[in-house]
Amino acid sequence: MTTNDSIFAKKEDGTNVNYYIFPEFEIHLNSVPGNTTQGWHTHQNIEEILVITAGQIRVETIVDDKKSHKDCQKGDVIRMNNSLHRILNLQNTEATFAVFRFVPQGMDNREIIKNDKKEYSDSEVATILNRE
């Protein structure tokens, strides 16, 4: 998909978001200006995972009536775990991150995920391409 295929939203805080919505999951790309604090929120049914792609952000969470934070940088992966949370960019420069959202089904699919790759030789690929 290209950016033109996404649903674009500019939030009140200045954050730009491109949403890519699929039947079983959603990905959105956030661009958060420097010195920006997003609002507190939770999700009732979805799992939300962030991957920082540039800059630094702070993720504040409240779990069991206790507030905590984690400072995150490029390459970090953050699982929100249905917490009450918000994102802050405390730097003077823009930060970007991808958000993966899906509705968990309560099944452990780790073995499928780890082993669901079938490799092909060049000759097998040539055979597939010549099946016309």
PDB file of C-alpha atoms in Angstrom:
ATOM      1  CA  MET A   1       0.000   0.000   0.000  1.00  0.00           C
ATOM      2  CA  THR A   2       1.082   3.541  -0.592  1.00  0.00           C
ATOM      3  CA  THR A   3       0.472   6.667   1.448  1.00  0.00           C
ATOM      4  CA  ASN A   4      -2.287   7.518  -1.040  1.00  0.00           C
ATOM      5  CA  ASP A   5      -4.125   4.343   0.040  1.00  0.00           C
ATOM      6  CA  SER A   6      -4.105   5.367   3.705  1.00  0.00           C
ATOM      7  CA  ILE A   7      -6.645   7.354   5.691  1.00  0.00           C
ATOM      8  CA  PHE A   8      -4.896  10.543   6.818  1.00  0.00           C
ATOM      9  CA  ALA A   9      -5.703  12.422  10.014  1.00  0.00           C
ATOM     10  CA  LYS A  10      -4.098  15.475  11.576  1.00  0.00           C
ATOM     11  CA  LYS A  11      -4.728  15.441  15.319  1.00  0.00           C
ATOM     12  CA  GLU A  12      -5.386  18.559  17.410  1.00  0.00           C
ATOM     13  CA  ASP A  13      -1.932  18.202  18.994  1.00  0.00           C
ATOM     14  CA  GLY A  14      -0.275  18.369  15.541  1.00  0.00           C
ATOM     15  CA  THR A  15       0.353  14.638  15.167  1.00  0.00           C
ATOM     16  CA  ASN A  16       0.005  13.368  11.595  1.00  0.00           C
ATOM     17  CA  VAL A  17      -1.363   9.837  11.240  1.00  0.00           C
ATOM     18  CA  ASN A  18      -1.695   7.587   8.202  1.00  0.00           C
ATOM     19  CA  TYR A  19      -4.064   4.663   8.880  1.00  0.00           C
ATOM     20  CA  TYR A  20      -3.835   1.423   6.894  1.00  0.00           C
ATOM     21  CA  ILE A  21      -6.876  -0.679   7.807  1.00  0.00           C
ATOM     22  CA  PHE A  22      -7.151  -4.362   6.901  1.00  0.00           C
ATOM     23  CA  PRO A  23      -9.842  -6.926   7.801  1.00  0.00           C
ATOM     24  CA  GLU A  24      -7.918  -8.480  10.728  1.00  0.00           C
ATOM     25  CA  PHE A  25      -5.450  -5.785  11.785  1.00  0.00           C
ATOM     26  CA  GLU A  26      -4.542  -2.145  11.371  1.00  0.00           C
ATOM     27  CA  ILE A  27      -1.238  -0.313  11.049  1.00  0.00           C
ATOM     28  CA  HIS A  28      -0.830   3.392  11.451  1.00  0.00           C
ATOM     29  CA  LEU A  29       2.191   5.615  11.090  1.00  0.00           C
ATOM     30  CA  ASN A  30       2.483   8.545  13.482  1.00  0.00           C
ATOM     31  CA  SER A  31       4.606  11.655  13.109  1.00  0.00           C
ATOM     32  CA  VAL A  32       4.641  13.572  16.401  1.00  0.00           C
ATOM     33  CA  PRO A  33       6.063  17.119  16.497  1.00  0.00           C
ATOM     34  CA  GLY A  34       8.603  18.048  19.140  1.00  0.00           C
ATOM     35  CA  ASN A  35       7.307  19.079  22.564  1.00  0.00           C
ATOM     36  CA  THR A  36       3.948  17.350  22.072  1.00  0.00           C
ATOM     37  CA  THR A  37       1.860  15.444  24.598  1.00  0.00           C
ATOM     38  CA  GLN A  38      -0.905  13.177  23.345  1.00  0.00           C
ATOM     39  CA  GLY A  39      -4.019  12.545  25.439  1.00  0.00           C
ATOM     40  CA  TRP A  40      -4.543   9.697  27.902  1.00  0.00           C
ATOM     41  CA  HIS A  41      -6.529   6.773  26.499  1.00  0.00           C
ATOM     42  CA  THR A  42      -7.188   3.035  26.703  1.00  0.00           C
ATOM     43  CA  HIS A  43      -8.439   0.394  24.300  1.00  0.00           C
ATOM     44  CA  GLN A  44     -11.210  -1.989  25.273  1.00  0.00           C
ATOM     45  CA  ASN A  45     -10.628  -4.842  22.828  1.00  0.00           C
ATOM     46  CA  ILE A  46      -7.485  -4.280  20.823  1.00  0.00           C
ATOM     47  CA  GLU A  47      -3.826  -5.042  21.365  1.00  0.00           C
ATOM     48  CA  GLU A  48      -1.565  -2.125  20.473  1.00  0.00           C
ATOM     49  CA  ILE A  49       2.161  -2.406  19.753  1.00  0.00           C
ATOM     50  CA  LEU A  50       4.440   0.532  18.906  1.00  0.00           C
ATOM     51  CA  VAL A  51       7.727   0.410  16.990  1.00  0.00           C
ATOM     52  CA  ILE A  52       9.779   3.602  17.179  1.00  0.00           C
ATOM     53  CA  THR A  53      11.183   4.493  13.742  1.00  0.00           C
ATOM     54  CA  ALA A  54      12.867   7.866  14.427  1.00  0.00           C
ATOM     55  CA  GLY A  55      13.492  10.178  17.356  1.00  0.00           C
ATOM     56  CA  GLN A  56      12.541   9.536  20.964  1.00  0.00           C
ATOM     57  CA  ILE A  57       9.252   9.314  22.826  1.00  0.00           C
ATOM     58  CA  ARG A  58       8.155   8.760  26.393  1.00  0.00           C
ATOM     59  CA  VAL A  59       5.332   6.306  27.018  1.00  0.00           C
ATOM     60  CA  GLU A  60       3.478   6.954  30.261  1.00  0.00           C
ATOM     61  CA  THR A  61       1.204   4.239  31.608  1.00  0.00           C
ATOM     62  CA  ILE A  62      -1.082   3.752  34.573  1.00  0.00           C
ATOM     63  CA  VAL A  63      -1.481   0.156  35.716  1.00  0.00           C
ATOM     64  CA  ASP A  64      -2.997  -0.863  39.060  1.00  0.00           C
ATOM     65  CA  ASP A  65      -3.301   2.817  40.024  1.00  0.00           C
ATOM     66  CA  LYS A  66       0.460   3.349  39.576  1.00  0.00           C
ATOM     67  CA  LYS A  67       1.915   5.740  37.012  1.00  0.00           C
ATOM     68  CA  SER A  68       5.192   4.842  35.315  1.00  0.00           C
ATOM     69  CA  HIS A  69       7.064   5.802  32.175  1.00  0.00           C
ATOM     70  CA  LYS A  70       9.542   4.405  29.699  1.00  0.00           C
ATOM     71  CA  ASP A  71      11.771   6.496  27.467  1.00  0.00           C
ATOM     72  CA  CYS A  72      11.959   4.884  24.029  1.00  0.00           C
ATOM     73  CA  GLN A  73      14.129   5.401  20.981  1.00  0.00           C
ATOM     74  CA  LYS A  74      14.483   4.152  17.424  1.00  0.00           C
ATOM     75  CA  GLY A  75      14.136   0.377  17.232  1.00  0.00           C
ATOM     76  CA  ASP A  76      12.307  -0.057  20.543  1.00  0.00           C
ATOM     77  CA  VAL A  77       9.099  -2.115  20.616  1.00  0.00           C
ATOM     78  CA  ILE A  78       6.447  -1.246  23.202  1.00  0.00           C
ATOM     79  CA  ARG A  79       3.422  -3.384  24.020  1.00  0.00           C
ATOM     80  CA  MET A  80       0.655  -1.319  25.625  1.00  0.00           C
ATOM     81  CA  ASN A  81      -1.113  -4.262  27.310  1.00  0.00           C
ATOM     82  CA  ASN A  82      -4.504  -2.501  27.547  1.00  0.00           C
ATOM     83  CA  SER A  83      -3.029   0.070  29.940  1.00  0.00           C
ATOM     84  CA  LEU A  84      -4.220   3.626  30.368  1.00  0.00           C
ATOM     85  CA  HIS A  85      -1.478   5.384  28.420  1.00  0.00           C
ATOM     86  CA  ARG A  86      -0.252   8.446  26.574  1.00  0.00           C
ATOM     87  CA  ILE A  87       2.728   9.362  24.424  1.00  0.00           C
ATOM     88  CA  LEU A  88       4.973  12.368  24.861  1.00  0.00           C
ATOM     89  CA  ASN A  89       7.653  13.758  22.589  1.00  0.00           C
ATOM     90  CA  LEU A  90       9.844  15.713  25.003  1.00  0.00           C
ATOM     91  CA  GLN A  91      12.461  16.498  22.356  1.00  0.00           C
ATOM     92  CA  ASN A  92      12.609  19.535  20.077  1.00  0.00           C
ATOM     93  CA  THR A  93      12.544  17.336  16.972  1.00  0.00           C
ATOM     94  CA  GLU A  94       9.872  15.157  15.396  1.00  0.00           C
ATOM     95  CA  ALA A  95       9.471  11.513  16.439  1.00  0.00           C
ATOM     96  CA  THR A  96       7.894   8.808  14.296  1.00  0.00           C
ATOM     97  CA  PHE A  97       6.550   5.379  15.114  1.00  0.00           C
ATOM     98  CA  ALA A  98       4.416   2.624  13.654  1.00  0.00           C
ATOM     99  CA  VAL A  99       1.463   1.242  15.591  1.00  0.00           C
ATOM    100  CA  PHE A 100       0.182  -2.283  14.990  1.00  0.00           C
ATOM    101  CA  ARG A 101      -3.344  -2.946  16.267  1.00  0.00           C
ATOM    102  CA  PHE A 102      -5.335  -6.141  16.217  1.00  0.00           C
ATOM    103  CA  VAL A 103      -8.045  -7.930  18.164  1.00  0.00           C
ATOM    104  CA  PRO A 104      -6.476 -10.885  20.018  1.00  0.00           C
ATOM    105  CA  GLN A 105      -8.288 -14.212  19.743  1.00  0.00           C
ATOM    106  CA  GLY A 106      -6.791 -15.757  22.894  1.00  0.00           C
ATOM    107  CA  MET A 107      -4.773 -18.399  21.062  1.00  0.00           C
ATOM    108  CA  ASP A 108      -1.042 -19.069  21.341  1.00  0.00           C
ATOM    109  CA  ASN A 109       0.173 -18.920  17.734  1.00  0.00           C
ATOM    110  CA  ARG A 110       3.916 -18.692  18.447  1.00  0.00           C
ATOM    111  CA  GLU A 111       4.777 -22.024  16.790  1.00  0.00           C
ATOM    112  CA  ILE A 112       2.839 -21.130  13.653  1.00  0.00           C
ATOM    113  CA  ILE A 113       4.500 -17.710  13.532  1.00  0.00           C
ATOM    114  CA  LYS A 114       7.995 -19.145  14.030  1.00  0.00           C
ATOM    115  CA  ASN A 115       7.592 -21.943  11.480  1.00  0.00           C
ATOM    116  CA  ASP A 116       5.351 -20.531   8.744  1.00  0.00           C
ATOM    117  CA  LYS A 117       8.019 -20.023   6.104  1.00  0.00           C
ATOM    118  CA  LYS A 118       8.455 -22.239   3.069  1.00  0.00           C
ATOM    119  CA  GLU A 119      11.634 -21.749   1.071  1.00  0.00           C
ATOM    120  CA  TYR A 120      11.932 -22.294  -2.697  1.00  0.00           C
ATOM    121  CA  SER A 121      14.954 -22.994  -4.862  1.00  0.00           C
ATOM    122  CA  ASP A 122      15.582 -20.985  -8.012  1.00  0.00           C
ATOM    123  CA  SER A 123      14.517 -23.969 -10.126  1.00  0.00           C
ATOM    124  CA  GLU A 124      11.222 -24.299  -8.200  1.00  0.00           C
ATOM    125  CA  VAL A 125      10.538 -20.603  -8.764  1.00  0.00           C
ATOM    126  CA  ALA A 126      11.325 -21.022 -12.466  1.00  0.00           C
ATOM    127  CA  THR A 127       8.839 -23.911 -12.618  1.00  0.00           C
ATOM    128  CA  ILE A 128       6.145 -21.784 -10.961  1.00  0.00           C
ATOM    129  CA  LEU A 129       6.763 -18.942 -13.416  1.00  0.00           C
ATOM    130  CA  ASN A 130       6.534 -21.267 -16.415  1.00  0.00           C
ATOM    131  CA  ARG A 131       3.175 -22.879 -15.481  1.00  0.00           C
ATOM    132  CA  GLU A 132       1.148 -20.818 -17.919  1.00  0.00           C
TER     133      GLU A 132
END
